[in-house]
Amino acid sequence: MADNRQPLKKQKMQEFKIADQTYTSRLLIGTAGYPNFHIMTESIAASGAEIATVSMRRVKFTDASGENLFSLLRERDMTILPNTAGCFTAKDAILTANLAREALGTVLIKLEVIGDDQTLFPDVEQLLSAAETLVKDGFTVLPYCNDDPITCKKLEDIGCAAVMPLGAPIGSGMGIRNPYNIQIIRDLVEVPLIVDAGVGTASDAAIAMELGCDGVLLNTAVAKAHRPVLMAEAMRKAVEAGRAAFLAGRIPRKLYATASSPQTGMID
């Protein structure tokens, strides 16, 4: 019989796989919106992240000093995850994914197909269409999607390597607005579940992990923080703590108090 008092091995707590690649950090980080490349690279280092996502349509690949974003990431042995941010149709997303594969030599793609400029919510119909085409074309597809269990299940059935539902609208910092849907998605899908968008601070990341998510992808919460490097460190610790809490198993919620000290043997 296993001794549940024994601490979990660090490898079991941290390691997770996307397709055939194994990672030790469960925090994925974006590269947009930082004051400069220096703060970006320092933040990435503080986060402990091994995967960095890059917009193929919107990001500036060089800064004022002439440094190249992709070179900086490769120097740090980061896995570059190109994304299709800014695409509003399946056709545009597929084209952008193919350009990323040709330019970067990777089949990894974070698939985004946005419905409108104001909410930045995914267009589910276009997303499913693009995902199906890209999976057939040999891509490892990580789709940004609504926190809808049925959509997530359809994306898994198509062959996506993970599902990445939003916690709240992109850049809103509102945290996990519908934890119940996240829990249902966790029950429905077997591929990695990564919360993408809406994280504002460390407690949001911890909550996502406590719900059973395999990872958290964030950008604005670090890039736009008053002290990005310090926030990146906080996010790293939050993801680790949330994962440990999920594996440890929280106590049930109760309306009334339950004494933590034993009642037997008390002095009269």
PDB file of C-alpha atoms in Angstrom:
ATOM      1  CA  MET A   1       0.000   0.000   0.000  1.00  0.00           C
ATOM      2  CA  ALA A   2       1.417   3.385  -0.983  1.00  0.00           C
ATOM      3  CA  ASP A   3       2.407   5.805   1.765  1.00  0.00           C
ATOM      4  CA  ASN A   4       0.488   8.997   0.959  1.00  0.00           C
ATOM      5  CA  ARG A   5       2.552  10.897   3.495  1.00  0.00           C
ATOM      6  CA  GLN A   6       5.630  10.721   1.311  1.00  0.00           C
ATOM      7  CA  PRO A   7       6.382  13.831  -0.770  1.00  0.00           C
ATOM      8  CA  LEU A   8       5.811  13.560  -4.514  1.00  0.00           C
ATOM      9  CA  LYS A   9       8.872  13.235  -6.651  1.00  0.00           C
ATOM     10  CA  LYS A  10       9.797  16.525  -8.277  1.00  0.00           C
ATOM     11  CA  GLN A  11       9.708  14.941 -11.728  1.00  0.00           C
ATOM     12  CA  LYS A  12       6.107  13.786 -11.299  1.00  0.00           C
ATOM     13  CA  MET A  13       5.047  17.203 -10.053  1.00  0.00           C
ATOM     14  CA  GLN A  14       6.637  19.261 -12.817  1.00  0.00           C
ATOM     15  CA  GLU A  15       7.214  17.230 -15.976  1.00  0.00           C
ATOM     16  CA  PHE A  16       4.638  17.230 -18.730  1.00  0.00           C
ATOM     17  CA  LYS A  17       4.508  16.383 -22.423  1.00  0.00           C
ATOM     18  CA  ILE A  18       3.215  18.139 -25.492  1.00  0.00           C
ATOM     19  CA  ALA A  19       3.126  15.687 -28.390  1.00  0.00           C
ATOM     20  CA  ASP A  20       6.485  13.869 -28.143  1.00  0.00           C
ATOM     21  CA  GLN A  21       8.382  16.616 -26.311  1.00  0.00           C
ATOM     22  CA  THR A  22       8.844  16.610 -22.531  1.00  0.00           C
ATOM     23  CA  TYR A  23       9.160  19.786 -20.480  1.00  0.00           C
ATOM     24  CA  THR A  24       9.875  20.464 -16.819  1.00  0.00           C
ATOM     25  CA  SER A  25       8.178  23.862 -16.596  1.00  0.00           C
ATOM     26  CA  ARG A  26       4.399  24.090 -16.864  1.00  0.00           C
ATOM     27  CA  LEU A  27       4.489  27.821 -17.508  1.00  0.00           C
ATOM     28  CA  LEU A  28       4.444  29.016 -21.132  1.00  0.00           C
ATOM     29  CA  ILE A  29       5.189  32.671 -21.790  1.00  0.00           C
ATOM     30  CA  GLY A  30       4.572  35.240 -24.501  1.00  0.00           C
ATOM     31  CA  THR A  31       7.090  37.652 -26.005  1.00  0.00           C
ATOM     32  CA  ALA A  32       4.954  40.688 -26.876  1.00  0.00           C
ATOM     33  CA  GLY A  33       4.458  43.993 -25.098  1.00  0.00           C
ATOM     34  CA  TYR A  34       7.656  44.225 -23.063  1.00  0.00           C
ATOM     35  CA  PRO A  35       9.465  47.588 -22.777  1.00  0.00           C
ATOM     36  CA  ASN A  36      12.473  46.067 -24.565  1.00  0.00           C
ATOM     37  CA  PHE A  37      14.143  42.756 -25.402  1.00  0.00           C
ATOM     38  CA  HIS A  38      16.388  42.920 -22.331  1.00  0.00           C
ATOM     39  CA  ILE A  39      13.449  42.970 -19.922  1.00  0.00           C
ATOM     40  CA  MET A  40      11.750  40.291 -22.001  1.00  0.00           C
ATOM     41  CA  THR A  41      14.698  37.903 -21.777  1.00  0.00           C
ATOM     42  CA  GLU A  42      15.198  38.599 -18.066  1.00  0.00           C
ATOM     43  CA  SER A  43      11.503  37.915 -17.460  1.00  0.00           C
ATOM     44  CA  ILE A  44      11.605  34.669 -19.409  1.00  0.00           C
ATOM     45  CA  ALA A  45      14.624  33.549 -17.393  1.00  0.00           C
ATOM     46  CA  ALA A  46      12.865  34.400 -14.116  1.00  0.00           C
ATOM     47  CA  SER A  47       9.736  32.533 -15.200  1.00  0.00           C
ATOM     48  CA  GLY A  48      11.596  29.287 -15.790  1.00  0.00           C
ATOM     49  CA  ALA A  49       9.502  28.786 -18.928  1.00  0.00           C
ATOM     50  CA  GLU A  50      10.868  26.577 -21.683  1.00  0.00           C
ATOM     51  CA  ILE A  51       8.281  27.500 -24.321  1.00  0.00           C
ATOM     52  CA  ALA A  52       7.888  31.032 -25.682  1.00  0.00           C
ATOM     53  CA  THR A  53       5.124  31.967 -28.079  1.00  0.00           C
ATOM     54  CA  VAL A  54       5.727  34.494 -30.842  1.00  0.00           C
ATOM     55  CA  SER A  55       3.156  36.208 -33.057  1.00  0.00           C
ATOM     56  CA  MET A  56       4.104  35.748 -36.697  1.00  0.00           C
ATOM     57  CA  ARG A  57       1.952  38.688 -37.825  1.00  0.00           C
ATOM     58  CA  ARG A  58       2.315  41.349 -35.156  1.00  0.00           C
ATOM     59  CA  VAL A  59       5.637  41.156 -33.351  1.00  0.00           C
ATOM     60  CA  LYS A  60       8.763  43.144 -34.226  1.00  0.00           C
ATOM     61  CA  PHE A  61      11.519  40.619 -34.723  1.00  0.00           C
ATOM     62  CA  THR A  62      14.347  43.126 -34.112  1.00  0.00           C
ATOM     63  CA  ASP A  63      14.688  45.953 -31.584  1.00  0.00           C
ATOM     64  CA  ALA A  64      16.454  49.329 -31.708  1.00  0.00           C
ATOM     65  CA  SER A  65      19.822  47.692 -31.019  1.00  0.00           C
ATOM     66  CA  GLY A  66      19.398  45.277 -33.921  1.00  0.00           C
ATOM     67  CA  GLU A  67      19.020  42.184 -31.746  1.00  0.00           C
ATOM     68  CA  ASN A  68      16.879  39.441 -33.235  1.00  0.00           C
ATOM     69  CA  LEU A  69      14.056  37.937 -31.181  1.00  0.00           C
ATOM     70  CA  PHE A  70      14.463  34.410 -32.509  1.00  0.00           C
ATOM     71  CA  SER A  71      18.225  34.446 -31.940  1.00  0.00           C
ATOM     72  CA  LEU A  72      17.729  35.557 -28.344  1.00  0.00           C
ATOM     73  CA  LEU A  73      15.255  32.757 -27.699  1.00  0.00           C
ATOM     74  CA  ARG A  74      17.418  30.110 -29.330  1.00  0.00           C
ATOM     75  CA  GLU A  75      20.436  31.213 -27.295  1.00  0.00           C
ATOM     76  CA  ARG A  76      18.393  30.294 -24.228  1.00  0.00           C
ATOM     77  CA  ASP A  77      17.333  26.917 -25.682  1.00  0.00           C
ATOM     78  CA  MET A  78      13.697  28.001 -25.713  1.00  0.00           C
ATOM     79  CA  THR A  79      11.128  26.080 -27.705  1.00  0.00           C
ATOM     80  CA  ILE A  80       9.630  28.668 -30.050  1.00  0.00           C
ATOM     81  CA  LEU A  81       5.874  28.346 -30.412  1.00  0.00           C
ATOM     82  CA  PRO A  82       4.739  30.538 -33.334  1.00  0.00           C
ATOM     83  CA  ASN A  83       1.143  31.693 -33.185  1.00  0.00           C
ATOM     84  CA  THR A  84      -1.433  32.937 -35.649  1.00  0.00           C
ATOM     85  CA  ALA A  85      -2.598  35.942 -33.592  1.00  0.00           C
ATOM     86  CA  GLY A  86      -4.361  38.501 -35.740  1.00  0.00           C
ATOM     87  CA  CYS A  87      -5.956  35.969 -38.077  1.00  0.00           C
ATOM     88  CA  PHE A  88      -9.719  36.200 -38.565  1.00  0.00           C
ATOM     89  CA  THR A  89     -10.262  33.332 -41.012  1.00  0.00           C
ATOM     90  CA  ALA A  90      -9.156  29.722 -41.269  1.00  0.00           C
ATOM     91  CA  LYS A  91      -7.483  30.563 -44.591  1.00  0.00           C
ATOM     92  CA  ASP A  92      -5.294  33.276 -43.039  1.00  0.00           C
ATOM     93  CA  ALA A  93      -4.401  31.095 -40.050  1.00  0.00           C
ATOM     94  CA  ILE A  94      -3.386  28.184 -42.288  1.00  0.00           C
ATOM     95  CA  LEU A  95      -1.253  30.487 -44.438  1.00  0.00           C
ATOM     96  CA  THR A  96       0.433  31.967 -41.358  1.00  0.00           C
ATOM     97  CA  ALA A  97       1.121  28.502 -39.924  1.00  0.00           C
ATOM     98  CA  ASN A  98       2.765  27.402 -43.157  1.00  0.00           C
ATOM     99  CA  LEU A  99       4.907  30.552 -43.244  1.00  0.00           C
ATOM    100  CA  ALA A 100       5.997  29.855 -39.659  1.00  0.00           C
ATOM    101  CA  ARG A 101       6.915  26.253 -40.518  1.00  0.00           C
ATOM    102  CA  GLU A 102       8.989  27.412 -43.474  1.00  0.00           C
ATOM    103  CA  ALA A 103      10.688  30.274 -41.629  1.00  0.00           C
ATOM    104  CA  LEU A 104      11.372  28.547 -38.307  1.00  0.00           C
ATOM    105  CA  GLY A 105      11.544  24.888 -39.251  1.00  0.00           C
ATOM    106  CA  THR A 106       8.934  23.840 -36.700  1.00  0.00           C
ATOM    107  CA  VAL A 107       5.593  22.048 -36.906  1.00  0.00           C
ATOM    108  CA  LEU A 108       4.470  23.545 -33.595  1.00  0.00           C
ATOM    109  CA  ILE A 109       1.718  26.123 -33.962  1.00  0.00           C
ATOM    110  CA  LYS A 110      -0.475  27.947 -31.495  1.00  0.00           C
ATOM    111  CA  LEU A 111      -3.641  28.320 -33.511  1.00  0.00           C
ATOM    112  CA  GLU A 112      -5.691  31.480 -33.034  1.00  0.00           C
ATOM    113  CA  VAL A 113      -8.645  32.442 -35.214  1.00  0.00           C
ATOM    114  CA  ILE A 114     -10.322  35.515 -33.782  1.00  0.00           C
ATOM    115  CA  GLY A 115     -13.976  36.417 -34.223  1.00  0.00           C
ATOM    116  CA  ASP A 116     -13.801  40.188 -33.742  1.00  0.00           C
ATOM    117  CA  ASP A 117     -11.465  43.021 -32.743  1.00  0.00           C
ATOM    118  CA  GLN A 118     -13.334  44.050 -29.618  1.00  0.00           C
ATOM    119  CA  THR A 119     -13.643  40.830 -27.603  1.00  0.00           C
ATOM    120  CA  LEU A 120     -10.876  38.812 -29.290  1.00  0.00           C
ATOM    121  CA  PHE A 121     -12.977  35.713 -28.662  1.00  0.00           C
ATOM    122  CA  PRO A 122     -12.236  32.752 -30.955  1.00  0.00           C
ATOM    123  CA  ASP A 123     -14.355  32.069 -34.025  1.00  0.00           C
ATOM    124  CA  VAL A 124     -15.180  28.437 -33.266  1.00  0.00           C
ATOM    125  CA  GLU A 125     -16.296  27.490 -36.774  1.00  0.00           C
ATOM    126  CA  GLN A 126     -13.152  28.881 -38.385  1.00  0.00           C
ATOM    127  CA  LEU A 127     -10.961  27.485 -35.598  1.00  0.00           C
ATOM    128  CA  LEU A 128     -12.219  23.927 -36.044  1.00  0.00           C
ATOM    129  CA  SER A 129     -11.785  24.165 -39.816  1.00  0.00           C
ATOM    130  CA  ALA A 130      -8.209  25.448 -39.522  1.00  0.00           C
ATOM    131  CA  ALA A 131      -7.314  22.870 -36.866  1.00  0.00           C
ATOM    132  CA  GLU A 132      -8.520  19.989 -39.013  1.00  0.00           C
ATOM    133  CA  THR A 133      -6.496  21.157 -42.022  1.00  0.00           C
ATOM    134  CA  LEU A 134      -3.319  21.805 -40.047  1.00  0.00           C
ATOM    135  CA  VAL A 135      -3.439  18.456 -38.225  1.00  0.00           C
ATOM    136  CA  LYS A 136      -3.796  16.699 -41.588  1.00  0.00           C
ATOM    137  CA  ASP A 137      -0.810  18.717 -42.844  1.00  0.00           C
ATOM    138  CA  GLY A 138       1.381  17.390 -40.046  1.00  0.00           C
ATOM    139  CA  PHE A 139       1.317  20.303 -37.617  1.00  0.00           C
ATOM    140  CA  THR A 140       1.339  19.939 -33.836  1.00  0.00           C
ATOM    141  CA  VAL A 141      -1.638  22.165 -33.146  1.00  0.00           C
ATOM    142  CA  LEU A 142      -2.258  23.941 -29.847  1.00  0.00           C
ATOM    143  CA  PRO A 143      -5.550  25.833 -30.311  1.00  0.00           C
ATOM    144  CA  TYR A 144      -6.650  28.884 -28.345  1.00  0.00           C
ATOM    145  CA  CYS A 145     -10.359  28.371 -27.782  1.00  0.00           C
ATOM    146  CA  ASN A 146     -13.383  29.286 -25.702  1.00  0.00           C
ATOM    147  CA  ASP A 147     -13.840  27.647 -22.306  1.00  0.00           C
ATOM    148  CA  ASP A 148     -16.447  25.403 -23.906  1.00  0.00           C
ATOM    149  CA  PRO A 149     -16.141  21.696 -23.099  1.00  0.00           C
ATOM    150  CA  ILE A 150     -17.741  20.602 -26.388  1.00  0.00           C
ATOM    151  CA  THR A 151     -15.359  22.703 -28.497  1.00  0.00           C
ATOM    152  CA  CYS A 152     -12.395  21.376 -26.542  1.00  0.00           C
ATOM    153  CA  LYS A 153     -13.537  17.788 -27.049  1.00  0.00           C
ATOM    154  CA  LYS A 154     -13.967  18.370 -30.785  1.00  0.00           C
ATOM    155  CA  LEU A 155     -10.443  19.814 -30.986  1.00  0.00           C
ATOM    156  CA  GLU A 156      -9.060  16.757 -29.195  1.00  0.00           C
ATOM    157  CA  ASP A 157     -10.965  14.440 -31.547  1.00  0.00           C
ATOM    158  CA  ILE A 158      -9.507  16.300 -34.547  1.00  0.00           C
ATOM    159  CA  GLY A 159      -6.041  15.469 -33.250  1.00  0.00           C
ATOM    160  CA  CYS A 160      -4.837  18.634 -31.548  1.00  0.00           C
ATOM    161  CA  ALA A 161      -1.899  18.085 -29.197  1.00  0.00           C
ATOM    162  CA  ALA A 162      -3.482  20.189 -26.440  1.00  0.00           C
ATOM    163  CA  VAL A 163      -6.465  22.428 -25.799  1.00  0.00           C
ATOM    164  CA  MET A 164      -5.973  25.997 -24.589  1.00  0.00           C
ATOM    165  CA  PRO A 165      -9.225  27.540 -23.333  1.00  0.00           C
ATOM    166  CA  LEU A 166      -9.282  31.146 -22.208  1.00  0.00           C
ATOM    167  CA  GLY A 167      -9.652  31.949 -18.535  1.00  0.00           C
ATOM    168  CA  ALA A 168     -10.964  35.405 -19.451  1.00  0.00           C
ATOM    169  CA  PRO A 169     -10.638  37.706 -22.490  1.00  0.00           C
ATOM    170  CA  ILE A 170      -7.114  38.285 -23.803  1.00  0.00           C
ATOM    171  CA  GLY A 171      -5.233  40.927 -21.823  1.00  0.00           C
ATOM    172  CA  SER A 172      -8.123  41.512 -19.403  1.00  0.00           C
ATOM    173  CA  GLY A 173      -6.366  40.240 -16.288  1.00  0.00           C
ATOM    174  CA  MET A 174      -9.744  39.034 -14.992  1.00  0.00           C
ATOM    175  CA  GLY A 175      -8.500  35.610 -13.929  1.00  0.00           C
ATOM    176  CA  ILE A 176     -10.446  32.350 -14.211  1.00  0.00           C
ATOM    177  CA  ARG A 177     -14.018  33.551 -14.737  1.00  0.00           C
ATOM    178  CA  ASN A 178     -15.624  30.131 -15.139  1.00  0.00           C
ATOM    179  CA  PRO A 179     -13.762  27.518 -13.090  1.00  0.00           C
ATOM    180  CA  TYR A 180     -16.644  25.060 -13.460  1.00  0.00           C
ATOM    181  CA  ASN A 181     -16.193  24.852 -17.225  1.00  0.00           C
ATOM    182  CA  ILE A 182     -12.454  24.344 -16.764  1.00  0.00           C
ATOM    183  CA  GLN A 183     -13.187  21.434 -14.434  1.00  0.00           C
ATOM    184  CA  ILE A 184     -15.587  19.891 -16.955  1.00  0.00           C
ATOM    185  CA  ILE A 185     -12.988  20.263 -19.721  1.00  0.00           C
ATOM    186  CA  ARG A 186     -10.463  18.539 -17.460  1.00  0.00           C
ATOM    187  CA  ASP A 187     -12.845  15.608 -17.091  1.00  0.00           C
ATOM    188  CA  LEU A 188     -13.584  15.395 -20.829  1.00  0.00           C
ATOM    189  CA  VAL A 189     -10.167  15.624 -22.473  1.00  0.00           C
ATOM    190  CA  GLU A 190      -7.024  13.577 -22.074  1.00  0.00           C
ATOM    191  CA  VAL A 191      -4.640  15.857 -23.976  1.00  0.00           C
ATOM    192  CA  PRO A 192      -2.848  18.592 -22.004  1.00  0.00           C
ATOM    193  CA  LEU A 193      -5.150  21.373 -20.804  1.00  0.00           C
ATOM    194  CA  ILE A 194      -3.477  24.777 -20.754  1.00  0.00           C
ATOM    195  CA  VAL A 195      -5.263  27.933 -19.646  1.00  0.00           C
ATOM    196  CA  ASP A 196      -4.511  30.661 -22.168  1.00  0.00           C
ATOM    197  CA  ALA A 197      -5.510  34.315 -21.664  1.00  0.00           C
ATOM    198  CA  GLY A 198      -6.973  36.265 -18.781  1.00  0.00           C
ATOM    199  CA  VAL A 199      -4.382  35.576 -16.076  1.00  0.00           C
ATOM    200  CA  GLY A 200      -3.657  38.823 -14.236  1.00  0.00           C
ATOM    201  CA  THR A 201      -1.615  37.843 -11.201  1.00  0.00           C
ATOM    202  CA  ALA A 202      -0.011  34.888  -9.476  1.00  0.00           C
ATOM    203  CA  SER A 203      -3.148  33.716  -7.674  1.00  0.00           C
ATOM    204  CA  ASP A 204      -4.930  33.323 -11.035  1.00  0.00           C
ATOM    205  CA  ALA A 205      -2.184  30.991 -12.239  1.00  0.00           C
ATOM    206  CA  ALA A 206      -2.325  28.994  -9.021  1.00  0.00           C
ATOM    207  CA  ILE A 207      -6.112  28.597  -9.309  1.00  0.00           C
ATOM    208  CA  ALA A 208      -5.786  27.315 -12.880  1.00  0.00           C
ATOM    209  CA  MET A 209      -3.314  24.683 -11.758  1.00  0.00           C
ATOM    210  CA  GLU A 210      -5.393  23.733  -8.700  1.00  0.00           C
ATOM    211  CA  LEU A 211      -8.284  23.004 -11.070  1.00  0.00           C
ATOM    212  CA  GLY A 212      -6.144  20.343 -12.731  1.00  0.00           C
ATOM    213  CA  CYS A 213      -4.774  22.252 -15.699  1.00  0.00           C
ATOM    214  CA  ASP A 214      -1.492  20.938 -17.053  1.00  0.00           C
ATOM    215  CA  GLY A 215      -0.091  24.386 -17.690  1.00  0.00           C
ATOM    216  CA  VAL A 216      -0.658  28.128 -17.992  1.00  0.00           C
ATOM    217  CA  LEU A 217       0.206  30.376 -20.922  1.00  0.00           C
ATOM    218  CA  LEU A 218       0.427  34.084 -20.196  1.00  0.00           C
ATOM    219  CA  ASN A 219       1.927  37.253 -21.625  1.00  0.00           C
ATOM    220  CA  THR A 220       0.334  40.566 -20.627  1.00  0.00           C
ATOM    221  CA  ALA A 221       0.330  39.796 -16.893  1.00  0.00           C
ATOM    222  CA  VAL A 222       4.128  39.786 -16.952  1.00  0.00           C
ATOM    223  CA  ALA A 223       4.930  42.139 -19.839  1.00  0.00           C
ATOM    224  CA  LYS A 224       2.726  44.962 -18.508  1.00  0.00           C
ATOM    225  CA  ALA A 225       3.452  44.500 -14.798  1.00  0.00           C
ATOM    226  CA  HIS A 226       5.210  47.366 -13.029  1.00  0.00           C
ATOM    227  CA  ARG A 227       8.128  44.992 -12.434  1.00  0.00           C
ATOM    228  CA  PRO A 228       7.944  42.293 -15.127  1.00  0.00           C
ATOM    229  CA  VAL A 229      10.899  40.230 -13.924  1.00  0.00           C
ATOM    230  CA  LEU A 230       9.525  40.007 -10.388  1.00  0.00           C
ATOM    231  CA  MET A 231       6.061  39.119 -11.685  1.00  0.00           C
ATOM    232  CA  ALA A 232       7.565  36.392 -13.872  1.00  0.00           C
ATOM    233  CA  GLU A 233       9.194  34.882 -10.800  1.00  0.00           C
ATOM    234  CA  ALA A 234       5.879  35.065  -8.940  1.00  0.00           C
ATOM    235  CA  MET A 235       4.126  33.269 -11.805  1.00  0.00           C
ATOM    236  CA  ARG A 236       6.698  30.489 -11.771  1.00  0.00           C
ATOM    237  CA  LYS A 237       6.170  29.899  -8.057  1.00  0.00           C
ATOM    238  CA  ALA A 238       2.383  30.092  -8.415  1.00  0.00           C
ATOM    239  CA  VAL A 239       2.288  27.446 -11.139  1.00  0.00           C
ATOM    240  CA  GLU A 240       4.492  25.148  -9.072  1.00  0.00           C
ATOM    241  CA  ALA A 241       2.403  25.686  -5.921  1.00  0.00           C
ATOM    242  CA  GLY A 242      -0.882  25.193  -7.768  1.00  0.00           C
ATOM    243  CA  ARG A 243       0.328  21.952  -9.292  1.00  0.00           C
ATOM    244  CA  ALA A 244       1.493  20.646  -5.911  1.00  0.00           C
ATOM    245  CA  ALA A 245      -1.845  21.567  -4.324  1.00  0.00           C
ATOM    246  CA  PHE A 246      -3.765  19.758  -7.073  1.00  0.00           C
ATOM    247  CA  LEU A 247      -1.722  16.606  -6.629  1.00  0.00           C
ATOM    248  CA  ALA A 248      -1.969  16.823  -2.826  1.00  0.00           C
ATOM    249  CA  GLY A 249      -5.783  17.016  -2.946  1.00  0.00           C
ATOM    250  CA  ARG A 250      -7.633  19.797  -1.160  1.00  0.00           C
ATOM    251  CA  ILE A 251     -10.048  19.172   1.721  1.00  0.00           C
ATOM    252  CA  PRO A 252     -13.804  19.294   0.974  1.00  0.00           C
ATOM    253  CA  ARG A 253     -15.589  22.619   1.381  1.00  0.00           C
ATOM    254  CA  LYS A 254     -18.029  22.660   4.315  1.00  0.00           C
ATOM    255  CA  LEU A 255     -20.562  25.235   5.461  1.00  0.00           C
ATOM    256  CA  TYR A 256     -19.825  24.768   9.162  1.00  0.00           C
ATOM    257  CA  ALA A 257     -16.638  24.410  11.178  1.00  0.00           C
ATOM    258  CA  THR A 258     -14.919  21.111  11.861  1.00  0.00           C
ATOM    259  CA  ALA A 259     -12.484  21.003  14.752  1.00  0.00           C
ATOM    260  CA  SER A 260      -8.941  20.290  13.655  1.00  0.00           C
ATOM    261  CA  SER A 261      -7.945  18.965  17.059  1.00  0.00           C
ATOM    262  CA  PRO A 262      -9.259  15.555  18.240  1.00  0.00           C
ATOM    263  CA  GLN A 263     -12.198  15.583  20.686  1.00  0.00           C
ATOM    264  CA  THR A 264     -11.235  12.366  22.467  1.00  0.00           C
ATOM    265  CA  GLY A 265      -9.099  12.466  25.562  1.00  0.00           C
ATOM    266  CA  MET A 266     -10.026  16.027  26.488  1.00  0.00           C
ATOM    267  CA  ILE A 267      -9.691  17.065  30.154  1.00  0.00           C
ATOM    268  CA  ASP A 268     -13.055  17.482  31.869  1.00  0.00           C
TER     269      ASP A 268
END
